[in-house]
Short mmCIF file of C-alpha atoms in Angstrom, two decimals:
data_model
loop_
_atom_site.label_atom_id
_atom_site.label_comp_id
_atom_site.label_asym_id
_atom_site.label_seq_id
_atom_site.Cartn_x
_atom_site.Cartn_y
_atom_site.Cartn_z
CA UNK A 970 22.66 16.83 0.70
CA UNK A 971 22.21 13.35 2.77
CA UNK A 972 18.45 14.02 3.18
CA UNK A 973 17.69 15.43 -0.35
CA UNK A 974 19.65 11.78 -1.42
CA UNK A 975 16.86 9.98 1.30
CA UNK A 976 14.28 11.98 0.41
CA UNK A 977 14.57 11.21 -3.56
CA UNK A 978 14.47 7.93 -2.88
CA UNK A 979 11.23 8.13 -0.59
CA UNK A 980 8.79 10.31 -3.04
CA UNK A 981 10.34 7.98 -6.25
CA UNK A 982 9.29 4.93 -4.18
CA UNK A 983 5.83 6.41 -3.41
CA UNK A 984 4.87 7.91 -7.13
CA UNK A 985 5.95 4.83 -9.03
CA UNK A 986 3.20 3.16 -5.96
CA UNK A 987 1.09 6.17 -7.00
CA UNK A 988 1.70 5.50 -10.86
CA UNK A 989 0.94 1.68 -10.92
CA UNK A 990 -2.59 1.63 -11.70
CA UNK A 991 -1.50 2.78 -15.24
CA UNK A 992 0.84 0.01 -15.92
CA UNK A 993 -1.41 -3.01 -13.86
CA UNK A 994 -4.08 -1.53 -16.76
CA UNK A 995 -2.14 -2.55 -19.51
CA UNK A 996 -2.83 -6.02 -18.15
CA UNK A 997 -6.65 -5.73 -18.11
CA UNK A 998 -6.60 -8.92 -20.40
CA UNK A 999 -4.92 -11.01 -17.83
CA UNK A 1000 -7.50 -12.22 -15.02
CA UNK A 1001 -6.59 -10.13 -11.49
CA UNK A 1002 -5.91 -13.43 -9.53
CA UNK A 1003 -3.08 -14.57 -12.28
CA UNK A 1004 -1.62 -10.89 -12.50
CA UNK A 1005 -1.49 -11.27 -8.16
CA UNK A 1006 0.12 -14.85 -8.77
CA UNK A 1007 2.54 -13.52 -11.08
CA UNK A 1008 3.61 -10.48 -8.91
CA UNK A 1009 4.12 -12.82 -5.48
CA UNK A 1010 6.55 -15.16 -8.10
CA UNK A 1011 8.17 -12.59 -9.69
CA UNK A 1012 8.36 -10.21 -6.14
CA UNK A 1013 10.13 -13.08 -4.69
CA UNK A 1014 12.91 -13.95 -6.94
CA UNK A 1015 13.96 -9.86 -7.59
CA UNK A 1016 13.52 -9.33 -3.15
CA UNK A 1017 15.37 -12.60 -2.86
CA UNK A 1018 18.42 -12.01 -5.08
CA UNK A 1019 18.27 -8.18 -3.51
CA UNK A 1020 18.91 -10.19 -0.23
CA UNK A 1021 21.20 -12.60 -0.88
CA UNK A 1022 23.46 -9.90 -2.08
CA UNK A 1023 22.97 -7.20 0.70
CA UNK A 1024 22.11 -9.36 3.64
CA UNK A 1025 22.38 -12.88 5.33
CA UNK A 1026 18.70 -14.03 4.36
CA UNK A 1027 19.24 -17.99 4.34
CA UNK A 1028 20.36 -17.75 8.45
CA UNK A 1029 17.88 -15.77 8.91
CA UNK A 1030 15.13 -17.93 7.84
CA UNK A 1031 16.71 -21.30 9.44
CA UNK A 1032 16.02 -18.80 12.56
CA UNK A 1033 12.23 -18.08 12.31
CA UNK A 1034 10.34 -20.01 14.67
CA UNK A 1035 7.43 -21.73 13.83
CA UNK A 1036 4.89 -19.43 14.83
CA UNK A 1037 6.36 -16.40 13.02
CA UNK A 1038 6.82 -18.28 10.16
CA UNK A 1039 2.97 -18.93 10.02
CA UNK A 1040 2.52 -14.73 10.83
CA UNK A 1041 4.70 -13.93 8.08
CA UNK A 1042 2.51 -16.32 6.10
CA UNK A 1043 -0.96 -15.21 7.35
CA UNK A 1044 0.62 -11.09 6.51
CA UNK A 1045 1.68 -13.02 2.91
CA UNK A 1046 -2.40 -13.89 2.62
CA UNK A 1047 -3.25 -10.39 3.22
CA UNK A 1048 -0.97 -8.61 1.39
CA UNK A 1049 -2.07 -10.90 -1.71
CA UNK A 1050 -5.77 -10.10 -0.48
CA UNK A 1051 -4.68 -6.18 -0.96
CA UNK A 1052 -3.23 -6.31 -4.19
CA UNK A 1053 -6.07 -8.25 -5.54
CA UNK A 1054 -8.35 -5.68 -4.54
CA UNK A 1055 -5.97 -3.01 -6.03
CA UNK A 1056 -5.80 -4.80 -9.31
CA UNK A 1057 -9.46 -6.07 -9.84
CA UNK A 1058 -10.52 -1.85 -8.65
CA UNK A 1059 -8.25 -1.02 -11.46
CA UNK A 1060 -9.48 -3.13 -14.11
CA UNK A 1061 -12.84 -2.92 -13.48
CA UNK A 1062 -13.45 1.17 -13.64
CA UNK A 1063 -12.77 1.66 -10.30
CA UNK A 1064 -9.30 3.45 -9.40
CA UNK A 1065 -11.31 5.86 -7.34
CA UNK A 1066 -12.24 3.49 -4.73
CA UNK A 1067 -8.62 2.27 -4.95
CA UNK A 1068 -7.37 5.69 -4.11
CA UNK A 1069 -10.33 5.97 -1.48
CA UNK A 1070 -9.07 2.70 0.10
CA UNK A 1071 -5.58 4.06 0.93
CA UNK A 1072 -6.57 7.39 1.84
CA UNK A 1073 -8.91 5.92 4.78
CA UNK A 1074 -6.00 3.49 5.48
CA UNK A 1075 -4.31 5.01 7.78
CA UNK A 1076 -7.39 5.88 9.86
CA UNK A 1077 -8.53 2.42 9.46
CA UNK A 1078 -4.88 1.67 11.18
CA UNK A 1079 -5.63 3.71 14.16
CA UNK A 1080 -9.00 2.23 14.66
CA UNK A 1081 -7.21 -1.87 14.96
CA UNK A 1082 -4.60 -0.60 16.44
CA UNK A 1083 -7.13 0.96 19.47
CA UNK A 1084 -9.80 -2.37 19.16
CA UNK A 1085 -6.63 -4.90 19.35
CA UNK A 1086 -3.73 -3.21 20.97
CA UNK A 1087 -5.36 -1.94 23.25
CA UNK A 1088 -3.66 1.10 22.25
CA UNK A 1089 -4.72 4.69 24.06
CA UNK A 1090 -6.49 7.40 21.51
CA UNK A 1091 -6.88 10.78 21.67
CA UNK A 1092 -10.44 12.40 21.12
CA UNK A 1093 -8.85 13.89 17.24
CA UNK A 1094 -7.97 10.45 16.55
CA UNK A 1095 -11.88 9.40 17.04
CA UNK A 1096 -12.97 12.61 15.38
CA UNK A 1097 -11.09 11.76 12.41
CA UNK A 1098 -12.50 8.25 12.21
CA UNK A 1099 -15.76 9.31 12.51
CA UNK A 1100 -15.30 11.55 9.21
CA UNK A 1101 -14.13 8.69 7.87
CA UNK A 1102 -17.30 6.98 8.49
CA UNK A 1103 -19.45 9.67 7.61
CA UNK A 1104 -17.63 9.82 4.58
CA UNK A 1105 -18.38 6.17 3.66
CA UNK A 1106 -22.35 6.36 4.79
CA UNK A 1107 -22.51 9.66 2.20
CA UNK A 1108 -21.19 7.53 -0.78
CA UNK A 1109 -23.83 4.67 0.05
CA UNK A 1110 -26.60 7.35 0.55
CA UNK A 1111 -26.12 9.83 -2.35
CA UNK A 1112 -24.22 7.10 -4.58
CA UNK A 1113 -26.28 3.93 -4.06
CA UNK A 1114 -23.52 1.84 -3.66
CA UNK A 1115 -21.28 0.33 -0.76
CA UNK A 1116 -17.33 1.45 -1.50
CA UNK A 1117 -16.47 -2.20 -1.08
CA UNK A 1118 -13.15 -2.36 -2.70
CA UNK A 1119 -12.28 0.87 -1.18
CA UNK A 1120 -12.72 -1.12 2.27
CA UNK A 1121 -11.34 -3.75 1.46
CA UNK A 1122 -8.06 -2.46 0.62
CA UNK A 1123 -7.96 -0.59 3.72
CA UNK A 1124 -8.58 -3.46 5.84
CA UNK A 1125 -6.53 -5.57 4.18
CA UNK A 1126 -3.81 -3.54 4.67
CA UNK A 1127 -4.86 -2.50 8.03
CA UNK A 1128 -4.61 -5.99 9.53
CA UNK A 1129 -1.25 -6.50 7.12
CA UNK A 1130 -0.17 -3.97 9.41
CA UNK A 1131 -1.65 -5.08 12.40
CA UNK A 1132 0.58 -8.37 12.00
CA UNK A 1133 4.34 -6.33 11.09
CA UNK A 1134 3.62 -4.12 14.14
CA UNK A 1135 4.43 -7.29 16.24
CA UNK A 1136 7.12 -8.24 14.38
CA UNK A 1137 10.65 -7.13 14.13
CA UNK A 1138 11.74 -7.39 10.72
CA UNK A 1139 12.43 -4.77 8.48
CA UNK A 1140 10.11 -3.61 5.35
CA UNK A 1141 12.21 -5.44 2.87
CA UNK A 1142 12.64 -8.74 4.52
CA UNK A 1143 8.90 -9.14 5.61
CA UNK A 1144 8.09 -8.83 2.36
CA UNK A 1145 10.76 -11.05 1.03
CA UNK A 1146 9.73 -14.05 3.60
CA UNK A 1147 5.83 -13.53 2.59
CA UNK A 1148 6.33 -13.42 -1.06
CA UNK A 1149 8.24 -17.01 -0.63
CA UNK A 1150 5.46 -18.21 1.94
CA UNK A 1151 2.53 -17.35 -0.42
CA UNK A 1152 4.77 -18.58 -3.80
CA UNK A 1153 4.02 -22.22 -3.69
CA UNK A 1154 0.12 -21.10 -3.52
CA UNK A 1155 0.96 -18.69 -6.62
CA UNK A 1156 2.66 -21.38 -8.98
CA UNK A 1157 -0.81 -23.40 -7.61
CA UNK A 1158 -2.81 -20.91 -8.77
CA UNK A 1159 -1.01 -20.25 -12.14
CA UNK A 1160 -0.79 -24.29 -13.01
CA UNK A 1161 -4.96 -24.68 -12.52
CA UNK A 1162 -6.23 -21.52 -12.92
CA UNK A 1163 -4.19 -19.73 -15.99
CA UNK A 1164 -5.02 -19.57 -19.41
CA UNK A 1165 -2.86 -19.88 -22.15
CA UNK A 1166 -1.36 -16.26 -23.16
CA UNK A 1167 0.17 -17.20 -26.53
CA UNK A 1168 -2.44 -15.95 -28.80
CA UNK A 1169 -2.61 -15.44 -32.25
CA UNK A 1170 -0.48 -12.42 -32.13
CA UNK A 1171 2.71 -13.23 -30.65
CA UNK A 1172 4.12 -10.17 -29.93
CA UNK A 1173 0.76 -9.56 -27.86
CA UNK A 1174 2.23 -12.49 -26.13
CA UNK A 1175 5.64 -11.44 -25.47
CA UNK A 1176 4.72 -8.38 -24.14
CA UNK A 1177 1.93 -9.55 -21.78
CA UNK A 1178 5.01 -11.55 -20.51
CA UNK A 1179 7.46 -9.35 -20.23
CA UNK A 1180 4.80 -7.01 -18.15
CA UNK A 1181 3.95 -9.93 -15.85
CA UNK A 1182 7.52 -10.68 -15.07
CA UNK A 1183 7.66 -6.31 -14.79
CA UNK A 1184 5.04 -6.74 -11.99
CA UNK A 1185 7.65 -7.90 -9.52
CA UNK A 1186 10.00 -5.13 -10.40
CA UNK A 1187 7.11 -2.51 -9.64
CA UNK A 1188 6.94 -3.95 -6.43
CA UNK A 1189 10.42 -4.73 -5.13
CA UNK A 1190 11.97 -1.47 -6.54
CA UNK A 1191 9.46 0.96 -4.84
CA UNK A 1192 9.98 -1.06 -1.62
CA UNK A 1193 13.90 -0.88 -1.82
CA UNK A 1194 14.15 2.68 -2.66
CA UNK A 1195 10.89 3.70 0.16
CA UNK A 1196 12.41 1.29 2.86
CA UNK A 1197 16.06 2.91 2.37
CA UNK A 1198 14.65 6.56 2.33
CA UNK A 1199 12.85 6.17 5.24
CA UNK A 1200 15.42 5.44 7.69
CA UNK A 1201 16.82 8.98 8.12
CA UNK A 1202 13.00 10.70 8.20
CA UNK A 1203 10.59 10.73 11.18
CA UNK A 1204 7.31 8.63 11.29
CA UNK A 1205 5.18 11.86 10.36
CA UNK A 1206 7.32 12.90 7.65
CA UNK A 1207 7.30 9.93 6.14
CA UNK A 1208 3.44 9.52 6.76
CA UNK A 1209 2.93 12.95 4.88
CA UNK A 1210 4.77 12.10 1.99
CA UNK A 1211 3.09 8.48 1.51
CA UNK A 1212 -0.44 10.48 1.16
CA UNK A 1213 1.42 10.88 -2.71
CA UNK A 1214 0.21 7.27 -3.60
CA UNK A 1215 -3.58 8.47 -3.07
CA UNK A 1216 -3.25 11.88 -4.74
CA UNK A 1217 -1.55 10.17 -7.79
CA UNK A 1218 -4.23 7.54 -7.87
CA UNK A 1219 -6.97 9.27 -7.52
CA UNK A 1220 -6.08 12.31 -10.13
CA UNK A 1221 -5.43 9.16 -12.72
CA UNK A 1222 -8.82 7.74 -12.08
CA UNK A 1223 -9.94 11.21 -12.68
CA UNK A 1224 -8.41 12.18 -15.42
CA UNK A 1225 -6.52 9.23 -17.00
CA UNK A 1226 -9.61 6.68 -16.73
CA UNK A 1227 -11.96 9.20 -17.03
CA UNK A 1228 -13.97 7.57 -14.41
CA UNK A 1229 -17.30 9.62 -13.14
CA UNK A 1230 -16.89 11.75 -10.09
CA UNK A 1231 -20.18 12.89 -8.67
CA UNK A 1232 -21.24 14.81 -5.65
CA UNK A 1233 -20.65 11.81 -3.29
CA UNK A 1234 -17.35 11.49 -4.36
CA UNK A 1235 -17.02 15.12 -3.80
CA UNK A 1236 -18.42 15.47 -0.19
CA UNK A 1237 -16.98 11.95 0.84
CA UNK A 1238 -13.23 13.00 0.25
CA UNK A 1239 -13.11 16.43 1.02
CA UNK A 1240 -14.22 15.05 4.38
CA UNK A 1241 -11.80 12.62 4.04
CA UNK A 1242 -9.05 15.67 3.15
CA UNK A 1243 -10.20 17.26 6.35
CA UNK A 1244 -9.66 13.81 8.68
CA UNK A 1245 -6.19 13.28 7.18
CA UNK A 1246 -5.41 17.03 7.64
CA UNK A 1247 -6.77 17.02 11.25
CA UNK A 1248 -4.69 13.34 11.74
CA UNK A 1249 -1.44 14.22 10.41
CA UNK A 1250 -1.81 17.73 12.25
CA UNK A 1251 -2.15 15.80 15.37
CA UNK A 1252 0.65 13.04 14.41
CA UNK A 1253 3.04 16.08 13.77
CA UNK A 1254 2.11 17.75 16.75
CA UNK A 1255 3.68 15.23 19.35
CA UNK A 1256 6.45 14.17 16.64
CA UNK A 1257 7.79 17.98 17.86
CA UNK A 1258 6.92 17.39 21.33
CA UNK A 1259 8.71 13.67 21.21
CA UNK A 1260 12.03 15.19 19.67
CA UNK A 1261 11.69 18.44 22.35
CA UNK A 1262 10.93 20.78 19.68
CA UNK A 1263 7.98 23.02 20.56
CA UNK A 1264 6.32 24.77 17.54
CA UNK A 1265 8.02 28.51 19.17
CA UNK A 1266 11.38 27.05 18.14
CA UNK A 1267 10.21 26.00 14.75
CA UNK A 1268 9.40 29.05 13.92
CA UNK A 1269 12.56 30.73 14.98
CA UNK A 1270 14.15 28.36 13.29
CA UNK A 1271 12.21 28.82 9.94
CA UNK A 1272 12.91 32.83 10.49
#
């Protein structure tokens, strides 16, 4: 009953992810880079006060040294980089490549973590990555265009990664210190760059508001309930179940935005489908060998 408790929490935290491009739409009359602005504010305050309740967050951050301060900062850049890109795909037609983006993501993971960890890889691992590329080339060939959002969320997120993997913090408090790192460059941002919203309808107004100030919610909330669910689950499991975000995405841009899917599309992801199948295959493969379980007992045990 434990698990089913952790596991709620995980796939609510990954479909309200998987669910946001509908609500970051209702703000397609807000520019991307004050809807971003807003969200590192508002993300701040709601992680902060979650904090200050549950943990000891102001000794903590008299503790960070200099140098992690300015990683946690530089992660802070890139996470703002990533939602950017998720926003502006959103707004602008193109939740596909949004969905694309974190789809290849994990790949994309594999591939910095083997270029600047120096970690080892296993010949699946470059299989998969080279599906992944094909999969890109195919959409510039047969589509004419270059999935650039789609890569840049992956990247983004890839090197976001890149950074937390040498840090020991958990989910919620990384994202805590970055979101009050990046803030000062956010209420920058919204002083010079912001338009007035009060328009001539002022309920318009009020509820473009209240959404903005929602955006902070949609991310601390997800994070709290994914960060707490995850601590009873293995690394595949929870890997499996975070390939929800995509799905959801990508069947709204289908069928929510309407938005065109040719025979690119179709070619690139399926052999996208088939990496990620291959991948997680793999990654559950030596999760079983790691805990001693060989795939003979499984099956017993699922008899």
């Amino acid at each position: 009953m434990l698990h089913l408790k952790y596991l709620s929490y995980v796939i609510l935290g990954t479909v309200t992810w998987g669910l946001s491009p509908i609500f970051y739409a209702m703000l397609s009359s807000v520019s991307s880079i004050e809807i971003v602005a807003h969200r590192s504010f508002w993300s701040a305050i709601f992680l902060l006060l979650y904090i200050y309740f549950f943990s000891g967050f102001g000794r903590e951050m008299l503790r960070k040294g200099i140098r992690e301060l300015w990683l946690l900062f530089l992660s802070g850049i890139l996470i703002a980089v990533n939602w950017y890109g998720f926003i502006y795909a959103v707004n602008s037609g193109n939740a596909l490549q949004a969905s694309l983006g974190y789809y290849i993501f994990p790949l994309v993971a594999v591939f910095l973590g083997i270029v600047f960890n120096s970690e080892k890889f296993t010949y699946i691992q470059i299989f998969s990555i080279s599906l992944v590329i094909i999969s890109v080339i195919l959409l510039v060939y047969m589509n004419g265009e270059v999935p650039s959002l789609a890569l840049i969320l992956a990247f983004s997120f890839g090197f976001y990664g890149l950074i937390k993997s040498n840090m020991k913090l958990d989910p919620i408090s990384s994202v805590t210190y970055e979101t009050i790192l990046i803030t000062p460059l956010a209420i920058l941002m919204l002083f010079f760059l912001s338009e007035p919203i009060i328009k001539s309808d002022v309920l318009v107004s009020e509820s473009t508001i209240i959404l903005l100030v929602f955006s902070g919610l949609i991310t601390a909330v997800p994070l709290v309930l994914f960060s707490t669910g995850t601590k009873v689950f293995s690394y595949a499991t929870v890997g499996l179940i975070q390939y929800l975000n995509p799905t959801i995405q990508f069947l709204i841009a289908i069928f929510y935005f309407k938005e065109a899917f040719e025979v690119g599309h179709a070619l690139a992801f399926s052999l996208i489908w088939v990496a990620l199948f291959i991948y997680s295959f793999e990654s559950i493969f030596k999760e079983f060998n790691k805990t001693g379980m060989s795939v003979s007992t499984l099956s017993k045990k699922l008899k």
